[in-house]
Coordinates of N, CA and C in Angstrom, one line a residue:
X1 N 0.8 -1.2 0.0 CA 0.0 0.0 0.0 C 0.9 1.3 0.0
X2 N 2.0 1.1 0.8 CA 2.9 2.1 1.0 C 3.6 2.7 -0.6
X3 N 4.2 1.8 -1.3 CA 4.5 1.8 -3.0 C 3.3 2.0 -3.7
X4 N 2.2 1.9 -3.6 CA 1.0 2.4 -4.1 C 1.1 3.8 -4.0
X5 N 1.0 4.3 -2.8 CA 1.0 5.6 -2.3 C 2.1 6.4 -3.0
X6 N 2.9 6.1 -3.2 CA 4.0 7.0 -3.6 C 3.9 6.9 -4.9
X7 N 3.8 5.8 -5.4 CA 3.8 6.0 -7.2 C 2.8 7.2 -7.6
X8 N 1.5 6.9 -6.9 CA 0.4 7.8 -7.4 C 0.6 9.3 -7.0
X9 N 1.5 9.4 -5.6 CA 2.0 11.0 -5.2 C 2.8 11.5 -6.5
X10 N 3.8 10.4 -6.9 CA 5.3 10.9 -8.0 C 4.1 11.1 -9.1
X11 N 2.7 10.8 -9.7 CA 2.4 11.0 -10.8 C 1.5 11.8 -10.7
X12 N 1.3 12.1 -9.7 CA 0.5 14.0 -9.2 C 1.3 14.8 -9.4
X13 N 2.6 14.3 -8.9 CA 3.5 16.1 -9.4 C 3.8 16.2 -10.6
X14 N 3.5 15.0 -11.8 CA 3.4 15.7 -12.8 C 2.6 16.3 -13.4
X15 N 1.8 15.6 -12.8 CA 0.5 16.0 -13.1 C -0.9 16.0 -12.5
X16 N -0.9 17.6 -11.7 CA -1.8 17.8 -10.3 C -3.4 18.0 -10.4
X17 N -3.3 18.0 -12.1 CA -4.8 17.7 -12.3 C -5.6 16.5 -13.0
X18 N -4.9 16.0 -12.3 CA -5.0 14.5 -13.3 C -6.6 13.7 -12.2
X19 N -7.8 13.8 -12.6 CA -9.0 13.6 -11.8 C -8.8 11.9 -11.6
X20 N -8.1 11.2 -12.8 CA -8.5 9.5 -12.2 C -6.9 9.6 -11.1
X21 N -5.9 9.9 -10.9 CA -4.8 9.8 -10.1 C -4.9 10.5 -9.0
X22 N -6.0 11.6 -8.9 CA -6.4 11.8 -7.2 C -7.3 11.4 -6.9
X23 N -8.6 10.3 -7.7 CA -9.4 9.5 -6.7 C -8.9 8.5 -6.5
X24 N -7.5 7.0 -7.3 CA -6.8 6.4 -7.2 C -5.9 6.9 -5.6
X25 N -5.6 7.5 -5.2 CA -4.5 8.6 -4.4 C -5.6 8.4 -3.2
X26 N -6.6 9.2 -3.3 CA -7.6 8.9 -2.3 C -7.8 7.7 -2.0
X27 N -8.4 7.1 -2.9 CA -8.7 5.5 -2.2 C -7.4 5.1 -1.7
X28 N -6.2 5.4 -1.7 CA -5.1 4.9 -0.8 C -5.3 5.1 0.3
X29 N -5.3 6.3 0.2 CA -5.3 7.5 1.8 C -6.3 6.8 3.0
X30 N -7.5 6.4 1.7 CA -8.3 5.6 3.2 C -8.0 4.7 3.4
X31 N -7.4 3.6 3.0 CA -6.9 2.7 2.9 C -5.7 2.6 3.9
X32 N -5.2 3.3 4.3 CA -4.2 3.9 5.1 C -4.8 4.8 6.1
X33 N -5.8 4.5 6.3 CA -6.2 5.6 7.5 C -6.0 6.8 7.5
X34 N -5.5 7.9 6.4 CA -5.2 9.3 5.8 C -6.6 9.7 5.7
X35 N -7.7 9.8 6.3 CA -9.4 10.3 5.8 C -8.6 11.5 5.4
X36 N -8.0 12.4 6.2 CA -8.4 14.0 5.7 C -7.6 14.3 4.5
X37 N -6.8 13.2 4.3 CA -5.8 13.5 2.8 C -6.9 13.2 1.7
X38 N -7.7 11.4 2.5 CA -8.5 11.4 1.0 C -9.1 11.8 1.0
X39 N -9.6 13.2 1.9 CA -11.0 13.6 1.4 C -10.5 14.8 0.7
X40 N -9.2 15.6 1.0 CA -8.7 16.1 -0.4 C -8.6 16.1 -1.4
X41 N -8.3 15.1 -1.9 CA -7.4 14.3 -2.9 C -9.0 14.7 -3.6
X42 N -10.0 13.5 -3.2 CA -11.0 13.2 -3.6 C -12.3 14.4 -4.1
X43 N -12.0 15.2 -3.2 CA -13.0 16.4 -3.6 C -12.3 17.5 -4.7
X44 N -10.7 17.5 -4.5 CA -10.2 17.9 -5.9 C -10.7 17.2 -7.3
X45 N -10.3 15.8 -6.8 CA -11.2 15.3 -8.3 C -12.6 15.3 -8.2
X46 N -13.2 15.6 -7.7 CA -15.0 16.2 -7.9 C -14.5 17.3 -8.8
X47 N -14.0 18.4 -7.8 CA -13.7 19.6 -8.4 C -13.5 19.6 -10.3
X48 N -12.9 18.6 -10.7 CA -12.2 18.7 -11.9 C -12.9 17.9 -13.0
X49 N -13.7 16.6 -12.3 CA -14.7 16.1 -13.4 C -16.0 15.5 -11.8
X50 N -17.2 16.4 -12.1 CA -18.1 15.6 -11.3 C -19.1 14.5 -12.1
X51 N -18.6 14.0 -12.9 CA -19.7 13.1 -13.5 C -19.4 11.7 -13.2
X52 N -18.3 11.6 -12.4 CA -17.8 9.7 -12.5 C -18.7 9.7 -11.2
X53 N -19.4 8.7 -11.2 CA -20.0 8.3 -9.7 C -19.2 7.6 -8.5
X54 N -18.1 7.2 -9.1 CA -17.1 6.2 -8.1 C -16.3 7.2 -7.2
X55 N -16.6 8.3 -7.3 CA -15.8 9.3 -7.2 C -16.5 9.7 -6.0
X56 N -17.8 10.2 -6.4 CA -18.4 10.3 -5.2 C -19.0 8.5 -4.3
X57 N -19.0 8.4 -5.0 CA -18.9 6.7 -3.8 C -18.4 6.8 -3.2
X58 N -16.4 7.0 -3.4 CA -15.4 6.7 -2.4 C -16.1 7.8 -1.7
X59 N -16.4 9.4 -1.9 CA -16.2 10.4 -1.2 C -17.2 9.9 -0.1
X60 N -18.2 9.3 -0.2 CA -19.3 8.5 0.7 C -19.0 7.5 1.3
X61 N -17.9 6.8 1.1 CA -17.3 5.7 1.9 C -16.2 6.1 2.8
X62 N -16.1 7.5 2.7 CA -14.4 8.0 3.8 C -15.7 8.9 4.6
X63 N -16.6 9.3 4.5 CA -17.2 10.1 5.0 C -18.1 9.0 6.4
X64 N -18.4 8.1 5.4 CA -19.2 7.0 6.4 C -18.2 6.3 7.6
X65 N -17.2 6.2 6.9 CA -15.8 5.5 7.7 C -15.6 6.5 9.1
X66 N -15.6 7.9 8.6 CA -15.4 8.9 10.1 C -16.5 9.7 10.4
X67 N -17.7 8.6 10.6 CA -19.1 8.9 11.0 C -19.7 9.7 10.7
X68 N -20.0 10.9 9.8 CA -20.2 11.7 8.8 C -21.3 11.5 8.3
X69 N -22.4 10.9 8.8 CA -23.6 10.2 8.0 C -24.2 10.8 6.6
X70 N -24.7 12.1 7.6 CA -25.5 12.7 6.1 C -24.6 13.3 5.2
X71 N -23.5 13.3 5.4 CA -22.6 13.6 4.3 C -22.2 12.2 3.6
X72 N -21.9 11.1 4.0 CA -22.3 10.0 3.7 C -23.2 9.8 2.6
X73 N -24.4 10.0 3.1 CA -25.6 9.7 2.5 C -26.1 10.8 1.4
X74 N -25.2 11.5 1.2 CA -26.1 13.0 0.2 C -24.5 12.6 -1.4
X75 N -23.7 11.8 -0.6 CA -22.6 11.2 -1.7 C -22.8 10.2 -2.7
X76 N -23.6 9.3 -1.3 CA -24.2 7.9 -2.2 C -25.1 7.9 -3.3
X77 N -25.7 9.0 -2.7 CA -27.0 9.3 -3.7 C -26.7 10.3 -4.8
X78 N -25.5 10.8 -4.7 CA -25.1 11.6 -5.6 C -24.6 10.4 -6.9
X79 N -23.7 9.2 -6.4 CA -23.3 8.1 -6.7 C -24.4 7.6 -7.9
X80 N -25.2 7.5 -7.0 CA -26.8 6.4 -7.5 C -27.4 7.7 -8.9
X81 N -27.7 8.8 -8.7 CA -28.4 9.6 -9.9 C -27.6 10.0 -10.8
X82 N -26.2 9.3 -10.8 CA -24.9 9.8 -12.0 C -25.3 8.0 -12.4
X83 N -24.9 7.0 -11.7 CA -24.9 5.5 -12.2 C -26.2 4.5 -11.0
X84 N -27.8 4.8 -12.2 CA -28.7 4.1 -11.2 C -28.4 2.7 -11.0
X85 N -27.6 2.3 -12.0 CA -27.3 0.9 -12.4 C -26.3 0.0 -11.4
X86 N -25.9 0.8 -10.2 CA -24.5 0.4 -9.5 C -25.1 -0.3 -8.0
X87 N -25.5 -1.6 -8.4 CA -25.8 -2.0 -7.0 C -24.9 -1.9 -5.7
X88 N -24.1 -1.8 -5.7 CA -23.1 -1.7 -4.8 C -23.2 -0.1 -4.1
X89 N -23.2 0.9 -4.9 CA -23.8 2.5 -4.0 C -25.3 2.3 -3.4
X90 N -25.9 1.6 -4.1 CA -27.4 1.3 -3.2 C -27.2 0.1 -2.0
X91 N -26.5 -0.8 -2.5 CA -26.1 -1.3 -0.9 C -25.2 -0.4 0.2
X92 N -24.3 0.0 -0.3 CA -23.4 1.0 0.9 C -24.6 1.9 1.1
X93 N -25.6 2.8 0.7 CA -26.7 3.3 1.6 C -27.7 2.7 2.1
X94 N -27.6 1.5 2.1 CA -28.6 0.4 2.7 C -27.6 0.4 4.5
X95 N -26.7 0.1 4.1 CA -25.8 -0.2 5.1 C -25.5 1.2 5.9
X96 N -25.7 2.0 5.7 CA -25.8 3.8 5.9 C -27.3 3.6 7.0
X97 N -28.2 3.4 6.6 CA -29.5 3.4 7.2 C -29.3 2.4 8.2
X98 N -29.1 1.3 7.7 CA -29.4 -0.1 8.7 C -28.3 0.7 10.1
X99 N -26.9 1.1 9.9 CA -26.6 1.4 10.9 C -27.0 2.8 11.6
X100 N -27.6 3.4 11.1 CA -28.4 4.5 11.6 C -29.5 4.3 12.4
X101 N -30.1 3.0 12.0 CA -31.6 3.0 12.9 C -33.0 2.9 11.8
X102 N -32.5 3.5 10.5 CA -33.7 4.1 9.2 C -33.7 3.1 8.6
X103 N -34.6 2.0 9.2 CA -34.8 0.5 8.8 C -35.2 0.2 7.8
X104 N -36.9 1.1 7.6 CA -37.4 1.1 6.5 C -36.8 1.9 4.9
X105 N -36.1 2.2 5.6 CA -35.1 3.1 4.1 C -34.2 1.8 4.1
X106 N -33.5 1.3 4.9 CA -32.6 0.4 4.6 C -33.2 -1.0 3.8
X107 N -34.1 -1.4 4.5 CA -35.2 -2.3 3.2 C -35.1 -2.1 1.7
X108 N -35.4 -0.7 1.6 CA -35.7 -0.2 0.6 C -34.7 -0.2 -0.4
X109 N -33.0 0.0 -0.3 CA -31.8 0.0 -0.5 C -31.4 -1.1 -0.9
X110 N -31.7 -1.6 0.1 CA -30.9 -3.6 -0.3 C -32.4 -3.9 -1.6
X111 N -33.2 -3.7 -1.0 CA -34.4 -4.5 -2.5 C -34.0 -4.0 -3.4
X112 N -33.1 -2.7 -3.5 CA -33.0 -2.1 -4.9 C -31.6 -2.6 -5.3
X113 N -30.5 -2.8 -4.2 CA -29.6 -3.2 -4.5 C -29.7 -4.9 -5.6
X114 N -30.6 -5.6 -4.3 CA -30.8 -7.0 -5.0 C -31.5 -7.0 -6.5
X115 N -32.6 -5.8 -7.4 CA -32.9 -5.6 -8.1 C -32.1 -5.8 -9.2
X116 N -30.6 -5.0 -8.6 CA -29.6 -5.0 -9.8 C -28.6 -6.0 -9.8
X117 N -28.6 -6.4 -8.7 CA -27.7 -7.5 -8.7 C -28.5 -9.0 -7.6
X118 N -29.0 -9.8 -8.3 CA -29.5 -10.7 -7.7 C -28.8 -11.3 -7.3
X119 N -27.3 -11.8 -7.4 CA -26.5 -13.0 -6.7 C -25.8 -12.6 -5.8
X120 N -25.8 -11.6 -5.0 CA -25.4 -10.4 -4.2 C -25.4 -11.1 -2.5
X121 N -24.9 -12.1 -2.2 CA -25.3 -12.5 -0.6 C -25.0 -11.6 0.0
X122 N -24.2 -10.3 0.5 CA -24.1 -9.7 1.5 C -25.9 -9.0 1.4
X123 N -26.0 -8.5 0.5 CA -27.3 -7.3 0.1 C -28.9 -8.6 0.8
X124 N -28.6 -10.0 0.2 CA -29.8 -10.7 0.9 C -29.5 -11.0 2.4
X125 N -28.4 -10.9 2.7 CA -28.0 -11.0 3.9 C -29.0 -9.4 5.2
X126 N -28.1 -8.7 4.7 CA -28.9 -7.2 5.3 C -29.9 -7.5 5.3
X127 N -30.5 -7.4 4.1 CA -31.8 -7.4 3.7 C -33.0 -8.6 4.8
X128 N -32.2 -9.3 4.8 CA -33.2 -10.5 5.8 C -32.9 -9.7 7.1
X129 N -31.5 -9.0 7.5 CA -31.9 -8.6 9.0 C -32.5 -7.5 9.1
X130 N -32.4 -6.8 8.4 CA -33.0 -5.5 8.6 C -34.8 -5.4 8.4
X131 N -35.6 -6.7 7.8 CA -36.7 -7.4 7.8 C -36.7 -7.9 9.1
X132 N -36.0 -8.8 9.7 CA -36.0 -9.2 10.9 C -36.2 -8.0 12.3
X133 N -35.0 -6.8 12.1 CA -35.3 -5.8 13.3 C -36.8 -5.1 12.7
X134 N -37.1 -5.2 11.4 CA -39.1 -4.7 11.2 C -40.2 -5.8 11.7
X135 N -39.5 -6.6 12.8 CA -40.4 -7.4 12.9 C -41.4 -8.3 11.6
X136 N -40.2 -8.3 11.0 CA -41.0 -8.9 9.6 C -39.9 -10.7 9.4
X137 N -40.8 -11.3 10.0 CA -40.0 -12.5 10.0 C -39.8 -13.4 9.0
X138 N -41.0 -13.7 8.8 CA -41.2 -14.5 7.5 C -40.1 -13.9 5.9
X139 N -40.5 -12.7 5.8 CA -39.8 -12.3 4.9 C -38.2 -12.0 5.1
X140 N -37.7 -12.0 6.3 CA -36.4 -12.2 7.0 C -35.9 -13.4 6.4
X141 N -36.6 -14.4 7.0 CA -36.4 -15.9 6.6 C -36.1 -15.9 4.8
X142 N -36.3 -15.6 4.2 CA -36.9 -15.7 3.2 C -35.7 -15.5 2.2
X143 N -35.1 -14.0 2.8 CA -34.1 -12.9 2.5 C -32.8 -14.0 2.7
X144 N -32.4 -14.4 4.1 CA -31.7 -14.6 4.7 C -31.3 -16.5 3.8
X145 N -32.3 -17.1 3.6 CA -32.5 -18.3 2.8 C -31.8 -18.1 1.3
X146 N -31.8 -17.2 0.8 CA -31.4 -16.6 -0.4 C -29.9 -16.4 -0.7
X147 N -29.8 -15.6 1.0 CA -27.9 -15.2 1.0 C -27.5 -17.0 1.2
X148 N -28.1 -17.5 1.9 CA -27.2 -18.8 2.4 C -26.7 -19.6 1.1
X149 N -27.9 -19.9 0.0 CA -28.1 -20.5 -0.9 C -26.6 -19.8 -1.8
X150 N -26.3 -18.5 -1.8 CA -25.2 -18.1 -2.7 C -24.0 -18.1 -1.6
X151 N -23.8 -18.2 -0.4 CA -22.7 -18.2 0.6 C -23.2 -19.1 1.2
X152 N -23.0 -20.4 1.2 CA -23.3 -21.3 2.6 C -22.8 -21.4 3.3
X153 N -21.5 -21.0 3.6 CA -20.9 -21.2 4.5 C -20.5 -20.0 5.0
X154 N -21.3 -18.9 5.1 CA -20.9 -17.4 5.6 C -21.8 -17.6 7.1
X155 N -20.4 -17.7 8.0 CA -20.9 -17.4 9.7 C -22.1 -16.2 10.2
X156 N -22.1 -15.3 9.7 CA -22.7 -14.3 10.1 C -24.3 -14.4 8.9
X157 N -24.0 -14.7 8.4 CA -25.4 -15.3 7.6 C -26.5 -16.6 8.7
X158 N -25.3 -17.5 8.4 CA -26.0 -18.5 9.1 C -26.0 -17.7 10.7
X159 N -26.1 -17.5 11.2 CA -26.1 -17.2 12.9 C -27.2 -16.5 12.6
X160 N -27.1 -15.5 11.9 CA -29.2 -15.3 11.8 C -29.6 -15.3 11.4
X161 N -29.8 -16.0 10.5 CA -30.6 -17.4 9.6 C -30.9 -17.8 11.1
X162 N -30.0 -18.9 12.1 CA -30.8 -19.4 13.1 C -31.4 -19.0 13.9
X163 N -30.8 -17.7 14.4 CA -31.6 -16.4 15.4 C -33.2 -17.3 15.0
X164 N -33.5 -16.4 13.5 CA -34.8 -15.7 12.6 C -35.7 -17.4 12.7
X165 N -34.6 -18.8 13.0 CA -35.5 -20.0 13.0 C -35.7 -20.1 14.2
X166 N -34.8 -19.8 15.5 CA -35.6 -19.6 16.4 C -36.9 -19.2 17.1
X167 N -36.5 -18.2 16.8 CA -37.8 -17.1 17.1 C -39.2 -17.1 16.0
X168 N -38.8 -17.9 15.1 CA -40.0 -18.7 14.6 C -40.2 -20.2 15.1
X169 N -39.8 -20.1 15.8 CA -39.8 -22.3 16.6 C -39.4 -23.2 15.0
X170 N -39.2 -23.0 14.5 CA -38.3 -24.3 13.5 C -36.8 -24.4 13.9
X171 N -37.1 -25.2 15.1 CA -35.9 -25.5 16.4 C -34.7 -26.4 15.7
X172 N -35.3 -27.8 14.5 CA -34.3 -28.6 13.9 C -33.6 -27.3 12.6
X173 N -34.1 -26.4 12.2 CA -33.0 -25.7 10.8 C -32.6 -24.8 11.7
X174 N -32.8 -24.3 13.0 CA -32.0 -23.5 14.0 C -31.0 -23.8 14.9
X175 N -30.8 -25.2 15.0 CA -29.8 -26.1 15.5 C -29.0 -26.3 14.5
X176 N -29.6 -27.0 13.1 CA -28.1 -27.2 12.3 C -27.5 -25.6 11.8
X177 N -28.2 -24.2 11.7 CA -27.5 -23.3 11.0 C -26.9 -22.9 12.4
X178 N -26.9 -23.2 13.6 CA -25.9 -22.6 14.7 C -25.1 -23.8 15.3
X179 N -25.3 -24.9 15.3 CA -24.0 -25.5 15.2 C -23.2 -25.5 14.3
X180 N -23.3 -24.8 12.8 CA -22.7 -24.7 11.7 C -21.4 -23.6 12.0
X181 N -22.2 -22.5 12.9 CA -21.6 -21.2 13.1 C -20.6 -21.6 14.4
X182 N -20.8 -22.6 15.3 CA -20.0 -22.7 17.0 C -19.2 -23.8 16.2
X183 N -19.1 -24.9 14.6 CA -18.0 -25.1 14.7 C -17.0 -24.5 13.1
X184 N -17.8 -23.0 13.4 CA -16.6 -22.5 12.3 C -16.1 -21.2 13.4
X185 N -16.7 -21.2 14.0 CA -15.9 -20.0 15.7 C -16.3 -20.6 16.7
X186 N -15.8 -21.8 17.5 CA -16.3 -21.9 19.1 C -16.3 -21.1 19.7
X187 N -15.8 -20.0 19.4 CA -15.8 -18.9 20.6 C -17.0 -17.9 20.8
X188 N -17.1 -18.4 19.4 CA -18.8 -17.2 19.3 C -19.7 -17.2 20.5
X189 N -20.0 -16.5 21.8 CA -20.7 -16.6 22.8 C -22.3 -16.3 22.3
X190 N -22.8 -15.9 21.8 CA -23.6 -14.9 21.3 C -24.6 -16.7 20.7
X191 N -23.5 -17.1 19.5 CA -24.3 -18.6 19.0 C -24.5 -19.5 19.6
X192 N -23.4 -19.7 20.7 CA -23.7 -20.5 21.7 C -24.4 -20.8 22.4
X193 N -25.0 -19.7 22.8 CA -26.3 -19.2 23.6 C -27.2 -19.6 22.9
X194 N -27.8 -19.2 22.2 CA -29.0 -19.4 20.9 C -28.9 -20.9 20.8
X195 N -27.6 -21.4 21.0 CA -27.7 -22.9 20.0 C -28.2 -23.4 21.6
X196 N -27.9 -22.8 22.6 CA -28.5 -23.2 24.3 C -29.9 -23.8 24.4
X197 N -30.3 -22.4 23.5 CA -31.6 -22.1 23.8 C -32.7 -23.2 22.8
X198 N -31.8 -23.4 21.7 CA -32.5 -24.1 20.8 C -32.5 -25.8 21.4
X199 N -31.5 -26.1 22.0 CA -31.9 -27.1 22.6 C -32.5 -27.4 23.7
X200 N -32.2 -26.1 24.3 CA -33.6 -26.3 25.4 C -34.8 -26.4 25.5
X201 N -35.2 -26.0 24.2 CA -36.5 -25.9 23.2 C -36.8 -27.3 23.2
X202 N -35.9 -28.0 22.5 CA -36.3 -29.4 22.3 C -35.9 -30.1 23.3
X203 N -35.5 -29.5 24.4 CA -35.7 -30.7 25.7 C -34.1 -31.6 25.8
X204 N -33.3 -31.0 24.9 CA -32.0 -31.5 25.1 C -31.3 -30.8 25.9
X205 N -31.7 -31.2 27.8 CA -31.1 -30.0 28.6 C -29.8 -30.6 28.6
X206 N -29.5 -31.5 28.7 CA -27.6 -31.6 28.9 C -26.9 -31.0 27.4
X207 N -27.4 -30.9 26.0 CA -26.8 -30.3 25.5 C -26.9 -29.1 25.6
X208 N -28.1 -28.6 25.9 CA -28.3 -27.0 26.5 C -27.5 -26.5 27.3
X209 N -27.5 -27.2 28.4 CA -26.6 -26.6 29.1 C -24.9 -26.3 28.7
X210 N -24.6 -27.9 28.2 CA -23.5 -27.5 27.6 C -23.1 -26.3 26.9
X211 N -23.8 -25.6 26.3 CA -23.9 -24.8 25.1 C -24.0 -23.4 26.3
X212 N -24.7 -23.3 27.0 CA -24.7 -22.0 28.0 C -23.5 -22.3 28.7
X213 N -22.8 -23.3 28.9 CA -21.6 -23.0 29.8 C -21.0 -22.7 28.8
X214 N -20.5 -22.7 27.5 CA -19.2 -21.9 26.7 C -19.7 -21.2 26.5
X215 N -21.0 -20.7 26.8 CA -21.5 -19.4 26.0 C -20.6 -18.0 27.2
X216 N -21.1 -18.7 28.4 CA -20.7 -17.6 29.7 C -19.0 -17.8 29.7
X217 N -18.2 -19.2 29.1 CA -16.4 -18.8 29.6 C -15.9 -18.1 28.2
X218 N -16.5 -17.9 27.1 CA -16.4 -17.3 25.8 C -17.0 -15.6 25.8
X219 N -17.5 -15.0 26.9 CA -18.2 -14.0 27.3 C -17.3 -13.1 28.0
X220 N -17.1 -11.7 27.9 CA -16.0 -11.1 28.5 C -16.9 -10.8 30.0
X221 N -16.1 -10.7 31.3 CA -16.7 -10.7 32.5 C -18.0 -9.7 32.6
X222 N -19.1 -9.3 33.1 CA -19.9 -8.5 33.3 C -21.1 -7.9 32.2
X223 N -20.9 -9.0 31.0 CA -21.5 -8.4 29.8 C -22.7 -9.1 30.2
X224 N -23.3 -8.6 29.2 CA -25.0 -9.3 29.2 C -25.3 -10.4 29.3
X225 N -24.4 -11.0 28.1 CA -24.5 -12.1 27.5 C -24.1 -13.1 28.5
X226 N -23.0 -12.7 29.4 CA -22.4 -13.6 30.5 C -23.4 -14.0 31.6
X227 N -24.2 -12.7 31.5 CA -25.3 -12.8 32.8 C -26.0 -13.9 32.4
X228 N -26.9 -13.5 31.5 CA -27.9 -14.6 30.4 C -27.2 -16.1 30.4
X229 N -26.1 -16.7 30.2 CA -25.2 -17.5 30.7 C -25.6 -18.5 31.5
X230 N -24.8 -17.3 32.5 CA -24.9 -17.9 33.9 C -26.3 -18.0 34.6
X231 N -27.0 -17.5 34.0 CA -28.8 -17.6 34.3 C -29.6 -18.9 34.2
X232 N -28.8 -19.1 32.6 CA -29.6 -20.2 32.1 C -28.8 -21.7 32.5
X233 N -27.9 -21.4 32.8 CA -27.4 -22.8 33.9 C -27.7 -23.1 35.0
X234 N -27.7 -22.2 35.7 CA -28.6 -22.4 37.1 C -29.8 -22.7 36.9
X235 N -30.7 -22.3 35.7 CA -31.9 -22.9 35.8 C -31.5 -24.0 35.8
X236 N -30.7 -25.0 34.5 CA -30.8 -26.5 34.6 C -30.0 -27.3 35.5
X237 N -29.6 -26.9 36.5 CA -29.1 -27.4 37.3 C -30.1 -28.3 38.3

């Protein structure tokens, strides 16, 4: 990254108006944790051609990186009405919203993301949880079934994929997608639990329990999750 950086500096001093060598230059800069260089770099080349949309993307991706939201979000969309066609700027503001809280915009983002690009598991991925925090389960499920089918073996997919089978009681596809996840990270405290719970469901309290006790020595001291733990062992004792 470091030889990256310099080549593209040595070809700015020949040439300091060169618009594709200072959003190249920028995407270093963040890349390297330089935000305030790349947001130089990057707003010079606005300055010099504003019609590439990647340009404003990156400027939307350094802005989102140092919490900048609605500056974030007024880039992306600058991104999206230069190139409607770029599923990837409609997922980065899907992912803008979902961590903002603006659920129902974030829905809205990933469906349009998945529109343009259907084989897209991170975008069916969101898309099922951000269904899931609308209390919309079924179509969570649904979402979430989609990303698996193109990533099967993505951890953070499957872990809520099982959550979403949980909390719908389909206890046997919420045991195999969270045992899937506790033996690609044993440490995951968080799956553990859930995978606790799912067998407690079905009445398998010695695996239950098992599964609450790594959940609480996989737990940093005092957290939630540790409490919840140590809670649900004492019950089966």
């Amino acid at each position: 990254m470091q030889e990256s950086r310099e080549a593209f500096e040595d070809l700015l001093k020949l040439d300091d108006c060169n618009a594709n060598v200072l959003t190249a230059l920028a995407s270093v800069y963040k890349n390297l944790g330089e935000f305030d260089n790349a947001i130089n770099c990057i707003t010079m080349s606005i300055r010099l051609d504003n019609s590439k949309f990647y340009s404003h993307y990156l400027l939307g991706s350094i802005y989102r990186s140092i919490g900048k939201t609605e500056m974030a979000e007024e880039e992306f969309k600058k991104a999206i009405s230069i190139n409607p066609d770029d599923a990837f700027s409609q997922y980065s503001l899907g992912v803008l919203y979902k961590n903002s809280g603006r659920i129902p915009e974030a829905i809205k983002a990933f469906s349009a993301s998945i529109e343009l690009d259907n084989d897209d598991a991170y975008s069916h991925s969101h898309l099922g949880v951000a269904l899931y925090d609308a209390g919309q389960l079924d179509g969570a499920i649904i979402a979430l079934q989609k990303a698996i089918q193109i990533n099967p073996d993505d951890p953070y997919i499957l872990y809520n994929i099982g959550v979403a089978y949980l909390d719908k009681h389909m206890i046997d596809s919420a045991i195999d997608a969270l045992v899937r996840v506790v033996n690609i990270n044993p440490s995951d405290s968080y799956a553990c639990f859930y995978l606790g719970q799912a067998y407690e469901e079905k009445n398998l309290l010695r695996e239950a329990k098992a599964c609450y006790k790594r959940a609480g020595e996989n737990s940093p001291p005092n957290t939630q999750i540790a409490r919840f733990a140590k809670e649900a062992c004492l019950r089966l004792q």
